[in-house]
Short mmCIF file of C-alpha atoms in Angstrom, two decimals:
data_model
loop_
_atom_site.label_atom_id
_atom_site.label_comp_id
_atom_site.label_asym_id
_atom_site.label_seq_id
_atom_site.Cartn_x
_atom_site.Cartn_y
_atom_site.Cartn_z
CA MET S 23 -5.43 -52.02 25.68
CA MET S 24 -9.01 -50.34 24.92
CA GLN S 25 -7.71 -46.86 26.02
CA MET S 26 -5.32 -47.01 23.17
CA TRP S 27 -8.46 -47.89 21.14
CA LEU S 28 -10.87 -46.00 22.45
CA PRO S 29 -10.67 -42.21 20.64
CA PHE S 30 -9.83 -43.82 17.58
CA LEU S 31 -13.30 -45.64 17.58
CA LEU S 32 -15.03 -42.58 18.78
CA LEU S 33 -13.78 -40.61 15.82
CA ILE S 34 -15.55 -42.69 13.39
CA PRO S 35 -18.97 -40.91 13.08
CA GLY S 36 -17.60 -37.76 13.14
CA ALA S 37 -14.94 -38.66 9.94
CA TRP S 38 -17.42 -40.38 8.08
CA GLN S 39 -20.10 -37.65 8.71
CA ASP S 40 -17.27 -34.97 8.00
CA ARG S 41 -16.23 -36.82 4.61
CA LYS S 42 -19.90 -37.18 3.58
CA ASN S 43 -21.51 -33.77 4.04
CA ARG S 44 -18.30 -31.22 5.23
CA GLN S 45 -20.33 -30.74 8.68
CA ILE S 46 -19.90 -32.39 11.99
CA ALA S 47 -22.68 -32.95 14.39
CA VAL S 48 -23.02 -31.83 17.89
CA TRP S 49 -23.31 -35.08 19.39
CA GLN S 50 -20.15 -36.24 17.18
CA ILE S 51 -18.23 -34.25 19.12
CA PHE S 52 -19.57 -34.29 22.48
CA LEU S 53 -19.31 -38.49 22.77
CA PRO S 54 -15.42 -38.47 21.98
CA ALA S 55 -15.32 -35.62 24.67
CA ALA S 56 -17.20 -37.87 27.59
CA GLY S 57 -14.75 -40.57 26.10
CA GLY S 58 -11.67 -38.27 26.56
CA ILE S 59 -12.86 -37.28 29.90
CA LEU S 60 -13.73 -40.87 31.38
CA LEU S 61 -9.98 -41.94 29.83
CA ARG S 62 -8.50 -39.06 32.35
CA LEU S 63 -10.63 -39.89 34.88
CA LEU S 64 -9.37 -43.53 34.46
CA ARG S 65 -6.02 -42.66 34.61
CA ARG S 66 -6.42 -40.39 37.59
CA ASP S 67 -5.25 -37.16 35.60
CA ILE S 68 -7.25 -34.34 35.96
CA SER S 69 -5.33 -31.26 36.16
CA LEU S 70 -5.42 -27.74 35.24
CA TRP S 71 -2.75 -29.42 32.59
CA ILE S 72 -6.08 -30.19 30.51
CA LEU S 73 -5.93 -26.61 29.55
CA VAL S 74 -2.84 -26.70 27.85
CA ASP S 75 -3.83 -30.08 26.14
CA LEU S 76 -6.55 -28.10 24.53
CA ILE S 77 -4.64 -25.12 22.76
CA PRO S 78 -4.17 -27.24 19.71
CA GLY S 79 -7.69 -26.99 18.95
CA GLY S 80 -8.13 -24.01 20.09
CA ILE S 81 -5.70 -22.44 18.08
CA LEU S 82 -7.59 -24.21 14.80
CA CYS S 83 -11.20 -23.10 16.11
CA GLY S 84 -9.50 -19.30 16.02
CA ALA S 85 -8.28 -20.03 12.68
CA SER S 86 -11.50 -20.95 11.89
CA PHE S 87 -12.88 -17.96 13.04
CA LEU S 88 -10.35 -15.74 11.23
CA CYS S 89 -10.51 -17.18 8.38
CA GLY S 90 -14.05 -16.99 8.00
CA GLY S 91 -15.17 -20.57 8.13
CA ALA S 92 -12.62 -22.03 5.68
CA VAL S 93 -11.23 -24.11 8.00
CA GLY S 94 -13.80 -25.86 10.07
CA ALA S 95 -14.83 -24.93 13.93
CA GLY S 96 -15.65 -28.62 13.96
CA ASP S 97 -11.97 -29.97 12.92
CA GLY S 98 -10.63 -27.45 15.73
CA LEU S 99 -13.00 -29.01 18.17
CA MET S 100 -12.54 -32.99 17.37
CA LEU S 101 -8.59 -31.59 17.42
CA ALA S 102 -9.41 -30.29 20.81
CA VAL S 103 -10.91 -33.17 22.00
CA LEU S 104 -7.63 -35.40 20.73
CA GLY S 105 -5.81 -33.30 22.91
CA LEU S 106 -8.19 -33.93 25.66
CA CYS S 107 -7.54 -37.93 24.86
CA ARG S 108 -3.91 -38.26 23.67
CA GLY S 109 -2.52 -34.83 25.13
CA GLY S 110 -1.32 -31.77 23.52
CA VAL S 111 1.55 -32.79 21.71
CA ARG S 112 0.72 -35.78 20.23
CA ALA S 113 -2.44 -34.00 19.25
CA VAL S 114 -0.12 -31.21 17.36
CA GLY S 115 1.94 -34.33 15.65
CA GLU S 116 -1.38 -36.01 14.62
CA ALA S 117 -2.64 -32.69 13.00
CA PHE S 118 0.67 -31.92 11.21
CA LEU S 119 1.00 -35.68 9.86
CA ALA S 120 -2.93 -35.41 8.73
CA LEU S 121 -2.19 -31.95 6.93
CA ILE S 122 0.55 -33.89 5.05
CA LEU S 123 -1.57 -36.66 4.29
CA LEU S 124 -4.38 -34.26 3.35
CA ILE S 125 -1.93 -32.28 1.47
CA LEU S 126 -0.56 -35.53 -0.37
CA TRP S 127 -4.02 -36.68 -1.52
CA GLY S 128 -5.43 -33.58 -2.69
CA MET S 129 -2.44 -33.55 -5.03
CA ILE S 130 -2.50 -36.58 -6.21
CA GLN S 131 -6.35 -36.55 -6.52
CA ILE S 132 -5.94 -32.79 -8.34
CA ARG S 133 -3.72 -34.44 -10.66
CA ARG S 134 -5.85 -37.15 -11.78
CA LYS S 135 -8.67 -34.45 -12.68
CA LYS S 136 -10.87 -35.81 -9.48
CA LEU S 137 -10.97 -32.51 -7.94
CA THR S 138 -10.14 -28.90 -8.88
CA ALA S 139 -7.92 -26.62 -6.63
CA LYS S 140 -11.01 -25.07 -4.84
CA THR S 141 -12.77 -27.93 -3.88
CA PRO S 142 -13.05 -28.61 -0.23
CA ILE S 143 -12.13 -31.16 1.34
CA ALA S 144 -12.83 -32.97 4.51
CA TYR S 145 -9.95 -32.74 7.30
CA LEU S 146 -11.19 -34.83 10.21
CA PRO S 147 -10.90 -38.44 8.22
CA PHE S 148 -7.61 -37.53 7.99
CA LEU S 149 -6.70 -37.03 11.51
CA TRP S 150 -8.93 -40.03 12.03
CA LEU S 151 -6.37 -42.22 10.13
CA THR S 152 -3.65 -40.48 11.41
CA ASP S 153 -4.47 -41.33 15.00
CA GLY S 154 -4.93 -44.73 13.79
CA ILE S 155 -1.20 -44.96 12.67
CA PHE S 156 0.04 -43.37 15.76
CA VAL S 157 -1.92 -46.26 17.89
CA LEU S 158 -0.57 -48.89 15.49
CA ALA S 159 2.95 -47.60 15.69
CA GLY S 160 2.62 -48.50 19.58
CA GLY S 161 0.32 -45.94 21.40
#
């Protein structure tokens, strides 16, 4: 049971910091990464397939590099950590659902004139929320 909730709980500090400052501290990336490695060790699931699970985060980090930082590299690293904890396929599903929620929330906030189209929005809180939805939906 705790194996389902551990990555979700370890994402809280990074999501909170990203929401407040639009930055993620290095320790907030390494803490969930260590948790992901611990989960893999507990499940005896250490193999080269871990590299495949890191691909979604690597793609987002590459997008950050190509966009000159418009997409945060910290978000890509956290997605890689999520892939390490949950698996690459699930990380892709969570990333897309988080993006959909972010777009919907942004459109509502723009409509209410709380944000403009140029206002940056933190992605990690939506990724954290999506991870919670996936855990509550069964795992």
